XYZ file of C-alpha atoms in Angstrom:
710
model
C 5.299 19.167 58.729
C 2.668 21.429 55.862
C 3.437 22.896 52.766
C 1.413 25.684 53.970
C 3.946 26.185 57.081
C 7.173 25.853 54.791
C 6.281 28.468 52.011
C 2.734 29.245 51.105
C 4.133 32.457 48.659
C 6.391 29.660 46.740
C 3.508 27.717 46.125
C 1.678 30.937 45.321
C 3.469 32.023 42.970
C 4.975 28.491 41.342
C 1.016 28.620 39.929
C -0.203 31.796 39.126
C -2.360 31.011 36.863
C -4.302 28.806 38.847
C -4.327 30.178 41.807
C -6.603 33.337 39.574
C -8.873 31.285 39.137
C -9.860 31.482 42.598
C -9.745 27.923 44.150
C -8.706 27.177 47.431
C -6.340 25.078 48.730
C -8.021 21.548 49.249
C -9.124 20.560 53.141
C -8.178 16.829 53.042
C -10.138 15.763 55.936
C -12.952 16.833 53.708
C -12.081 15.122 50.861
C -11.566 11.819 52.923
C -15.188 12.310 54.108
C -16.277 12.688 50.391
C -13.964 9.698 49.307
C -15.978 7.560 51.988
C -19.629 9.143 50.323
C -19.210 8.035 47.034
C -20.844 10.279 44.228
C -24.592 10.922 44.551
C -25.143 9.614 40.967
C -23.956 7.452 38.830
C -24.005 9.695 36.574
C -21.618 12.080 37.918
C -17.731 11.967 39.166
C -17.484 11.658 42.664
C -17.444 14.658 44.648
C -13.820 13.554 45.884
C -12.415 13.936 42.321
C -14.152 17.245 41.445
C -11.146 19.534 41.985
C -8.900 17.168 40.059
C -11.447 17.277 36.737
C -11.547 21.243 37.276
C -7.844 20.914 37.246
C -7.965 19.076 34.191
C -10.342 20.639 32.725
C -8.753 24.110 33.024
C -5.830 22.366 31.005
C -7.691 20.021 28.694
C -11.166 21.719 28.073
C -12.164 18.568 25.648
C -10.743 15.912 28.216
C -12.985 12.809 28.521
C -13.385 12.080 32.371
C -14.646 8.908 32.551
C -11.934 7.385 32.819
C -11.076 9.183 35.536
C -14.158 8.178 37.293
C -13.460 4.619 36.522
C -9.818 4.583 37.949
C -11.121 6.715 41.086
C -13.583 3.536 41.896
C -11.079 1.142 41.923
C -8.526 2.931 44.201
C -11.408 4.317 46.457
C -12.596 0.357 46.846
C -9.220 -0.953 46.642
C -8.210 1.216 49.838
C -11.329 1.291 51.470
C -10.311 0.604 55.476
C -6.850 1.796 54.957
C -5.543 4.215 56.726
C -2.138 7.255 56.903
C -0.494 7.928 60.027
C -1.920 11.426 59.439
C -5.234 9.272 61.063
C -7.092 10.148 57.314
C -8.459 7.858 55.308
C -5.844 6.406 52.530
C -7.351 7.399 49.329
C -6.904 11.000 50.118
C -3.052 10.155 49.236
C -3.755 9.638 45.557
C -6.320 12.001 45.373
C -3.322 14.930 46.381
C -1.099 13.428 44.424
C -3.444 13.760 41.259
C -4.438 17.258 41.892
C -0.487 18.025 41.836
C -0.445 16.811 38.538
C -3.463 17.863 37.179
C -3.018 21.798 37.926
C 0.627 21.217 36.449
C -1.278 20.127 33.101
C -0.304 16.514 32.901
C -2.782 14.328 30.628
C -5.412 12.018 31.152
C -3.441 9.118 31.100
C -0.687 10.302 33.980
C -4.262 11.618 36.081
C -5.507 7.668 36.033
C -2.401 6.414 36.847
C -1.523 8.432 39.588
C -5.284 7.594 40.832
C -4.118 3.538 40.377
C -0.466 4.148 41.532
C -0.432 2.667 45.159
C -3.042 -0.257 44.562
C -0.890 -2.742 43.168
C 1.723 -2.303 45.562
C -0.668 -1.607 48.586
C -3.562 -3.585 47.795
C -5.017 -7.089 46.684
C -5.052 -5.518 42.687
C -2.694 -6.919 40.471
C -1.101 -5.569 36.875
C -3.061 -7.516 34.969
C -6.677 -6.211 36.306
C -5.007 -2.789 35.633
C -4.347 -3.592 32.223
C -7.467 -5.224 31.623
C -9.186 -2.031 32.802
C -7.257 0.695 31.908
C -4.857 -0.556 28.529
C -0.804 -1.099 28.720
C -0.143 2.371 29.087
C -1.472 3.021 32.311
C -0.596 -0.605 33.242
C 3.290 0.054 31.986
C 3.458 3.653 34.496
C 1.633 1.789 37.542
C 4.177 -0.845 37.322
C 6.947 1.849 37.002
C 6.135 3.966 40.601
C 5.403 0.145 41.770
C 8.312 -0.190 44.674
C 9.980 -4.365 44.875
C 9.047 -6.095 47.182
C 11.625 -5.672 50.566
C 10.863 -9.242 51.731
C 12.742 -10.213 48.818
C 15.217 -7.307 48.008
C 15.679 -6.707 52.221
C 18.507 -3.692 52.851
C 18.896 -3.191 48.776
C 14.687 -2.115 48.401
C 15.267 1.317 48.116
C 18.311 1.582 45.335
C 16.641 -1.247 43.600
C 13.139 0.748 43.608
C 14.743 3.861 42.137
C 16.850 1.538 39.658
C 13.463 -0.265 38.521
C 11.457 3.664 38.421
C 14.745 4.681 36.311
C 14.710 2.784 34.068
C 10.897 2.507 33.363
C 11.431 6.305 33.234
C 13.680 5.693 30.055
C 10.856 4.436 27.927
C 7.889 6.677 29.767
C 9.148 10.185 32.102
C 5.375 10.229 33.008
C 6.735 7.709 35.370
C 9.192 10.007 37.389
C 5.916 12.622 37.188
C 4.101 10.453 39.511
C 6.993 9.842 41.679
C 8.062 13.419 42.369
C 4.410 14.310 42.780
C 4.559 10.832 45.323
C 7.158 12.634 47.125
C 5.512 16.456 47.205
C 2.201 15.317 49.223
C 4.460 12.914 51.279
C 6.859 15.315 51.950
C 3.621 17.927 53.085
C 2.584 15.156 55.817
C 6.147 14.277 57.020
C 5.532 15.553 60.449
C 3.753 12.627 61.594
C 6.748 10.414 61.530
C 9.675 10.092 64.000
C 12.410 13.015 63.203
C 15.087 10.400 62.342
C 12.464 8.844 59.644
C 11.881 12.225 58.582
C 15.517 13.176 58.012
C 15.874 9.937 56.513
C 12.931 10.590 53.798
C 14.449 14.183 53.612
C 18.028 13.304 52.546
C 16.774 10.869 49.773
C 14.510 13.661 49.127
C 17.301 15.971 48.310
C 20.266 13.525 47.003
C 17.725 12.263 44.648
C 14.176 13.507 43.589
C 15.382 17.417 43.799
C 17.955 16.443 41.098
C 15.399 14.641 39.341
C 12.888 17.630 39.407
C 15.763 19.621 38.036
C 16.405 17.492 35.466
C 12.945 17.141 33.826
C 12.536 20.624 34.344
C 9.137 20.343 36.871
C 10.546 23.694 38.973
C 7.064 23.854 40.470
C 7.636 20.487 42.574
C 11.334 21.272 43.043
C 10.915 25.324 44.682
C 8.879 23.056 47.523
C 10.309 19.977 48.034
C 13.475 21.924 48.624
C 11.645 24.296 51.163
C 10.232 21.404 52.685
C 13.683 19.647 53.079
C 15.932 22.835 54.497
C 12.904 23.029 56.849
C 13.707 19.424 57.817
C 17.684 18.910 57.335
C 18.852 22.675 58.634
C 15.695 23.916 60.770
C 18.070 26.856 63.093
C 19.068 28.451 59.130
C 15.301 27.560 58.395
C 14.361 29.666 60.625
C 16.525 32.562 60.712
C 14.718 32.650 56.720
C 11.598 32.710 57.723
C 12.074 35.549 60.021
C 14.279 37.479 56.867
C 10.847 36.668 54.972
C 8.213 38.010 58.075
C 10.297 40.922 58.102
C 10.663 41.856 54.676
C 6.869 41.604 54.635
C 6.264 44.644 57.270
C 8.346 47.001 54.740
C 7.605 48.408 51.820
C 8.186 46.462 48.836
C 9.985 48.091 45.917
C 9.057 45.560 43.361
C 6.201 45.834 42.623
C 6.489 49.891 41.918
C 9.560 48.494 40.048
C 7.063 46.547 37.777
C 4.846 49.585 37.221
C 7.323 50.989 35.568
C 8.186 47.890 33.653
C 4.302 48.275 32.296
C 4.622 51.792 31.199
C 7.747 51.378 29.077
C 6.741 48.355 27.569
C 3.418 49.981 27.273
C 4.992 52.864 25.718
C 7.240 50.262 22.916
C 3.495 48.962 21.865
C 4.905 45.001 23.438
C 2.197 43.439 24.704
C 3.653 41.942 28.047
C 2.448 40.754 31.485
C 4.872 42.150 34.516
C 4.240 40.090 37.590
C 6.455 39.382 40.775
C 7.563 37.039 41.634
C 8.916 36.306 45.671
C 11.411 34.071 46.229
C 11.183 31.144 47.879
C 12.729 29.412 50.889
C 15.972 28.056 49.715
C 16.231 30.491 47.099
C 16.110 33.493 49.753
C 18.389 31.635 51.667
C 20.879 31.099 48.904
C 21.114 34.701 48.151
C 21.347 35.935 51.186
C 24.660 34.222 51.989
C 26.087 35.174 48.886
C 25.248 38.962 49.382
C 25.433 39.809 53.390
C 22.735 42.001 54.229
C 19.296 41.759 51.797
C 17.814 45.076 50.849
C 14.138 45.172 49.439
C 14.501 44.132 46.246
C 16.317 40.835 46.727
C 13.010 39.000 48.241
C 11.588 38.495 44.733
C 12.099 38.633 40.682
C 9.954 40.374 37.999
C 8.382 37.652 35.672
C 7.863 39.416 32.366
C 5.561 36.694 29.798
C 5.034 37.946 26.260
C 3.960 36.262 23.280
C 6.097 35.075 20.822
C 10.200 34.714 21.395
C 10.715 37.652 19.124
C 8.751 39.719 22.033
C 11.690 38.391 24.776
C 14.049 40.104 22.888
C 12.300 43.443 22.408
C 11.834 43.406 25.922
C 14.995 43.114 26.747
C 15.811 45.934 24.840
C 13.661 48.472 26.249
C 14.953 47.232 29.883
C 18.933 48.047 28.562
C 17.634 51.173 27.707
C 15.333 52.490 29.990
C 17.114 51.496 32.722
C 20.996 50.607 33.839
C 21.857 47.246 32.849
C 23.774 44.975 35.297
C 25.355 43.118 32.829
C 27.191 40.513 34.788
C 23.689 39.203 35.240
C 23.134 38.595 31.691
C 22.025 34.965 30.513
C 20.287 33.907 27.198
C 18.612 30.358 27.591
C 16.286 30.895 24.938
C 19.414 30.925 22.348
C 20.822 27.997 24.496
C 18.580 26.226 26.762
C 19.267 24.610 29.376
C 19.091 20.950 29.274
C 16.257 20.479 31.314
C 14.252 22.139 28.596
C 14.309 26.070 30.772
C 14.171 28.753 28.150
C 14.071 32.258 29.336
C 16.269 35.494 29.204
C 17.915 36.415 32.408
C 18.678 40.107 33.315
C 18.778 42.403 36.134
C 18.639 46.539 36.212
C 19.304 49.265 37.986
C 16.815 51.905 39.282
C 17.432 55.320 39.746
C 17.227 55.267 43.860
C 19.012 52.358 44.118
C 17.398 48.749 44.101
C 18.912 46.195 41.735
C 15.516 44.260 39.887
C 16.400 40.639 38.527
C 14.031 39.590 35.640
C 12.992 36.847 34.096
C 11.597 37.017 30.260
C 9.995 34.223 28.776
C 7.548 33.369 26.636
C 3.547 32.044 28.578
C 4.649 28.567 26.450
C 8.059 28.662 27.843
C 6.509 29.755 31.108
C 4.446 26.264 31.383
C 7.126 24.279 30.792
C 9.962 26.135 32.705
C 7.005 25.148 35.451
C 5.689 21.810 34.367
C 9.146 20.611 32.531
C 7.880 17.194 30.864
C 4.865 17.069 32.828
C 3.903 20.168 30.299
C 4.668 17.806 27.060
C 2.112 15.674 27.555
C 1.917 12.515 26.099
C 5.285 12.294 24.367
C 5.113 9.114 22.668
C 1.529 9.347 20.864
C 1.696 8.974 17.335
C -0.012 10.998 15.034
C -2.779 7.914 14.543
C -2.727 7.880 18.605
C -4.136 11.584 18.684
C -6.576 11.043 15.893
C -7.881 8.371 17.593
C -7.976 10.555 20.700
C -10.414 12.785 19.088
C -12.590 10.089 17.502
C -16.388 10.455 19.616
C -16.058 7.300 22.540
C -12.265 6.681 22.538
C -10.392 6.753 26.021
C -7.884 7.710 26.876
C -6.664 4.232 27.697
C -7.307 2.926 24.489
C -6.142 6.044 22.482
C -3.026 6.812 24.320
C -1.828 2.746 24.326
C -0.324 3.413 21.177
C 2.498 1.166 21.409
C 3.795 -1.757 23.722
C 5.166 -0.019 26.353
C 7.420 -2.851 27.723
C 9.623 -2.013 24.230
C 11.614 0.486 24.753
C 10.784 3.932 22.663
C 12.909 5.695 20.941
C 12.392 9.190 22.551
C 13.630 12.363 21.370
C 12.827 14.363 23.993
C 15.181 11.829 26.284
C 18.040 13.511 27.904
C 21.126 12.948 27.321
C 21.928 12.129 31.264
C 19.036 10.012 31.268
C 20.136 7.935 28.432
C 23.875 7.757 30.019
C 21.624 6.830 33.863
C 20.173 4.082 32.021
C 23.517 2.780 30.461
C 25.891 2.618 33.425
C 23.621 1.350 35.604
C 23.776 -2.193 33.288
C 27.253 -2.382 35.217
C 26.462 -1.512 38.189
C 24.996 -5.070 39.479
C 25.762 -4.084 43.527
C 23.042 -1.920 44.515
C 25.631 -0.394 46.948
C 27.084 0.744 44.341
C 24.245 1.978 41.627
C 23.308 4.005 44.885
C 26.704 6.247 45.554
C 27.045 6.115 41.746
C 23.828 7.772 40.983
C 23.880 10.055 43.814
C 27.183 11.384 42.226
C 25.704 11.896 38.887
C 22.705 13.637 39.975
C 25.058 16.269 42.058
C 26.205 16.847 38.717
C 24.375 20.222 37.636
C 25.632 21.119 34.400
C 25.244 19.054 31.220
C 27.484 20.286 27.582
C 27.452 18.419 24.363
C 30.554 17.782 21.899
C 30.465 16.632 18.461
C 32.300 13.634 17.213
C 35.240 14.738 14.319
C 34.407 10.857 12.433
C 31.238 11.928 11.426
C 29.494 8.497 13.169
C 26.462 8.561 14.748
C 25.328 10.229 16.751
C 27.112 12.919 16.125
C 27.003 14.310 19.464
C 27.576 12.473 23.383
C 26.095 14.487 25.596
C 27.952 14.718 29.136
C 28.432 16.278 32.663
C 30.382 19.621 33.037
C 33.513 18.788 33.476
C 33.654 15.746 31.796
C 37.214 15.188 30.318
C 38.206 12.991 27.081
C 38.319 10.607 28.658
C 34.662 10.070 29.671
C 33.664 10.687 25.876
C 36.247 7.895 25.067
C 33.982 5.660 27.013
C 30.603 7.610 25.996
C 31.646 6.628 22.516
C 33.498 2.877 22.760
C 32.190 1.427 25.817
C 35.491 -0.880 27.074
C 36.716 -0.201 23.751
C 37.706 2.572 24.957
C 40.232 0.797 27.440
C 42.779 1.402 24.370
C 42.519 5.229 24.133
C 45.926 6.888 23.962
C 45.339 10.183 23.283
C 42.308 12.647 21.443
C 42.478 15.824 18.636
C 40.376 18.291 20.262
C 39.068 21.199 17.902
C 41.961 19.963 15.198
C 44.765 20.163 18.362
C 46.023 16.888 19.558
C 45.530 16.830 23.308
C 46.082 14.104 26.155
C 43.066 12.488 27.587
C 42.747 14.177 30.972
C 42.658 17.595 28.842
C 38.685 19.314 30.417
C 36.227 19.350 27.638
C 33.779 22.223 27.029
C 30.453 22.587 25.621
C 30.524 22.223 21.563
C 34.304 21.295 21.494
C 35.006 18.411 18.296
C 36.558 15.271 19.777
C 38.480 12.819 17.878
C 39.543 9.737 19.771
C 42.591 7.911 18.929
C 42.532 4.476 20.264
C 45.374 2.136 19.665
C 45.398 -1.205 17.947
C 47.514 -3.688 20.458
C 44.695 -5.851 22.276
C 47.011 -5.248 25.799
C 46.355 -1.405 26.052
C 44.628 -0.887 28.992
C 44.007 2.336 31.318
C 45.650 3.758 34.018
C 44.818 4.280 37.632
C 45.197 8.136 37.275
C 42.461 7.981 34.663
C 40.137 7.782 37.651
C 40.884 10.965 38.558
C 39.833 12.601 36.049
C 36.440 10.350 34.590
C 33.795 12.109 36.021
C 30.739 9.877 34.351
C 29.852 6.509 36.145
C 30.063 4.946 32.292
C 33.918 5.842 32.850
C 34.102 4.993 35.961
C 33.037 1.693 36.661
C 34.415 0.883 33.503
C 37.884 1.508 34.348
C 37.203 0.252 37.997
C 36.146 -3.270 36.085
C 39.610 -3.783 34.040
C 41.998 -2.704 37.243
C 40.444 -4.893 39.490
C 40.444 -8.045 36.314
C 44.171 -6.483 36.145
C 46.031 -5.980 39.125
C 49.407 -5.536 37.156
C 47.881 -3.119 34.386
C 48.936 -3.228 30.775
C 51.224 -5.992 29.568
C 55.154 -4.520 30.351
C 56.510 -4.018 26.686
C 58.975 -6.920 25.919
C 61.621 -4.798 23.521
C 63.677 -2.456 25.521
C 63.821 1.200 24.895
C 66.035 1.997 21.551
C 66.970 5.363 20.962
C 65.989 7.402 18.197
C 66.536 5.815 14.514
C 67.811 7.978 11.894
C 68.129 7.925 8.522
C 70.249 10.229 6.484
C 70.889 11.312 2.763
C 72.533 13.625 0.992
C 71.759 17.295 2.106
C 70.563 20.359 0.106
C 70.887 23.858 0.403
C 68.204 26.644 0.029
C 66.480 25.379 -2.460
C 64.679 27.441 -4.684
C 64.342 30.238 -1.818
C 66.154 33.494 -3.060
C 67.045 36.489 -0.789
C 67.972 39.969 -2.004
C 71.128 40.229 -1.028
C 73.966 39.445 -3.332
C 75.831 36.734 -3.038
C 74.051 35.670 0.126
C 74.053 31.718 1.246
C 70.713 30.988 1.302
C 69.116 27.833 3.989
C 65.609 26.989 4.375
C 65.201 26.811 8.335
C 64.738 23.288 9.787
C 62.407 24.038 12.336
C 59.997 25.137 9.691
C 60.982 24.390 6.509
C 59.226 26.699 4.409
C 57.797 25.617 0.752
C 56.056 27.151 -2.423
C 54.319 29.358 -2.018
C 54.425 30.290 1.985
C 55.208 33.674 3.271
C 58.637 33.285 4.508
C 60.937 35.802 5.844
C 64.677 35.390 5.940
C 67.951 36.921 8.323
C 71.129 36.987 8.179
C 73.106 34.964 10.541
C 77.057 34.109 11.583
C 78.911 33.885 8.464
C 76.717 35.638 6.508
C 74.207 33.335 5.342
C 70.339 33.838 5.627
C 68.086 31.460 7.363
C 64.731 31.380 5.828
C 61.560 30.802 7.777
C 57.580 30.723 7.190
C 56.477 33.982 8.639
C 54.097 31.987 11.344
C 57.821 30.160 12.709
C 58.180 31.572 16.506
C 62.234 31.882 15.584
C 60.629 35.342 13.325
C 59.199 36.945 16.265
C 62.391 36.066 18.539
C 64.697 37.582 15.782
C 62.697 40.640 15.106
C 62.515 40.763 19.432
C 66.590 40.856 19.208
C 66.116 43.756 16.627
C 67.491 41.350 13.726
C 66.552 43.228 10.664
C 64.555 40.650 8.007
C 65.825 39.877 4.556
C 62.967 39.880 1.562
C 63.271 36.649 0.482
C 61.074 35.197 -2.937
C 60.723 31.919 -4.738
C 62.596 30.650 -8.160
C 60.100 29.841 -10.994
C 61.072 26.120 -10.722
C 58.918 24.060 -8.410
C 61.253 21.503 -6.198
C 61.628 22.182 -2.492
C 62.088 20.293 0.720
C 60.065 20.381 3.460
C 59.815 18.601 7.141
C 56.902 15.941 7.750
C 55.853 14.506 11.316
C 53.921 11.378 10.926
C 52.359 10.212 14.800
C 50.769 6.683 14.695
C 51.028 3.639 16.904
C 53.554 1.392 17.029
C 53.655 -1.533 14.828
C 55.532 -3.657 13.297
C 57.363 -2.605 9.900
C 55.704 0.992 10.098
C 58.856 2.309 8.826
C 59.174 0.534 5.814
C 55.480 1.024 5.127
C 55.880 4.748 5.320
C 59.161 5.133 3.011
C 57.410 3.182 0.625
C 54.565 5.350 0.448
C 56.969 8.758 0.337
C 58.860 6.817 -2.450
C 55.694 5.987 -4.505
C 54.408 9.501 -4.347
C 58.232 10.305 -6.351
C 59.593 12.570 -3.081
C 63.587 11.445 -2.138
C 63.869 10.913 1.736
C 66.613 13.520 2.898
C 66.368 12.364 5.781
C 64.464 10.674 8.575
C 63.911 9.834 12.604
C 62.082 7.561 14.382
C 61.681 8.122 18.431
C 61.237 5.058 20.842
C 57.233 4.222 21.429
C 55.983 6.239 24.300
C 52.370 4.998 25.409
C 51.957 2.924 22.148
C 52.850 6.059 20.018
C 55.762 6.601 17.960
C 56.680 9.870 16.175
C 58.775 9.977 12.804
C 60.314 12.847 11.431
C 60.824 13.238 7.868
C 63.269 16.449 5.440
C 61.917 14.945 2.396
C 62.702 16.438 -1.351
C 59.720 17.368 -3.453
C 59.779 17.794 -7.198
C 56.852 20.006 -6.960
C 55.463 21.779 -4.192
C 51.998 21.349 -5.569
C 52.338 17.884 -4.890
C 52.409 18.531 -1.168
C 49.300 17.852 -0.373
C 48.631 14.371 -1.959
C 51.625 13.249 -0.237
C 50.985 13.603 3.662
C 47.022 12.354 2.167
C 49.456 9.383 1.234
C 51.136 9.124 4.445
C 47.902 9.109 6.469
C 46.513 6.283 4.562
C 48.859 3.623 5.958
C 47.764 1.805 8.575
C 48.130 3.194 12.161
C 49.523 6.828 11.235
C 46.631 9.091 12.891
C 48.717 12.889 11.805
C 50.523 14.379 9.693
C 51.787 17.853 10.145
C 54.208 20.081 8.948
C 57.406 20.385 11.391
């Protein structure tokens, strides 16, 4: 099935800057003949890669094309005599893949490796030859996209090939760029294969390659792959969508007139902008038809507004929302908060006076390049300043300039996204190909990513997780298998269960037990979203079929230690001869803001104003009594200490309290629950100003992870 039959509009709008130059779509059969004929002169580029050179020079005017000539000569000679199933010379495939990448703006090393990407797999060329001729960088990329031998791996060849490519992508994202372009050209020419094989390849493309294109931000490839897969796997819905688009083509499109109105508004505001109409691709039309039902003329496309600077994006937004009626629910700011795949834009929508609703994307031209080409637009993200300087030196080749480091050593890449780092981590724990393949698809099905912050200040300071992740996922992301002993978490300063879902920007403190016998429970699997967590939990449960070691001691009743009880401390009520009592539910101390209420017997009970009992008293119509503190500094307070269970904990805590010169009025220790123990202390302090120091001293006792006021 050809791409032309699927969606010519989508391709033309995906690369508007290229279409404006007037280049026509290539005739691969003509290229095949040119490939066999070769160049007319030793000093000229072969005619077959003239289009590649033209597209490459459009993005990189100073690129040295000599290495492309050498790569083409090696590829053409090694593939000579091989034919594709379509009957074309095989060299047309690496040429087409290289042209796709050249039009996206890939740099010279990527194009060189693209021309050679099938030589090691399908010809007698070896990796050593590629390294000797083109350098380590090109060799590493070619090796990364080379499939593993089916004779060695059998049915596991496909998942192991993807594992190999993903590991290589972790060191060099250009490996996956070539794989995506390779799959796009194969999908364009898939019509020559049997229907069952078409469906199998389309499903792998849908489940693995399209999500990878989305994560790497290569929207130009992702949208065309989506349409090609849609046509194969859902032919009836595809035909229905094609009919909708064909019917719309015969009607008046309101978007050009709306675009002109926007141009006038921006011109009058002094904002230099390019306003384009972007037709939706097939899958996008299908999705919006399912969402809205009957489609209107403006639903078949969107307005794209390109400006020079970030500030201009917000200027455009202000003019649109001032001069038109904005649809507030459609506004999204992906400039201030970029997507995890590098995507940045402002999204909005407005209604015109005649009832049409136009969706608008506002971005700078650089944002547009990244939105379309994703990681391909980064060029060589691994080049050092020295390599860049070497590339600019006369006579330097792409192979020598860009081989700035040993490509087989793992690089510290600031552009590596969190999802890829997670994938590289958990795949090491999934040696079984079937497990890897199924978990990979599940991982790629997650379409959102969040970032949470570590409360302990450790490195790294942030943890990247898929949307919907829980504290369990954060625990395994931070501690690995040590997270088996996690017994709780504190999110944004508040204690919560491990099964709680996390939101973007949360601060997480994870609480680990000191008991080596601790382990996860089976219900953790229901709340674990990351493969790393699920694999680790499943492995532990398989190794411990009876669960964690049972507690040898029977549950005990709460242990209480009671001393002399006091009364109202130094609180005084403005009620003559009234007895004053400090409320046990909140134990106020100076200088807390307090309120008093008369209870049975005429006594006044004093609460902190934040206490829930105050709101309840007022709702019952009770009148509060003014209360103030005496000049004396002594006070009574109740503290809650939460800790891991261990021997001598009560003794250590009471010793810490005594060292601060504080009297224990009463103490209660609850039985352990999941190795956590809760202590409640009512204390008489000689001076209220010593309360913060007392709480710090109690927190410093080993095993205590929280001390708070009652």
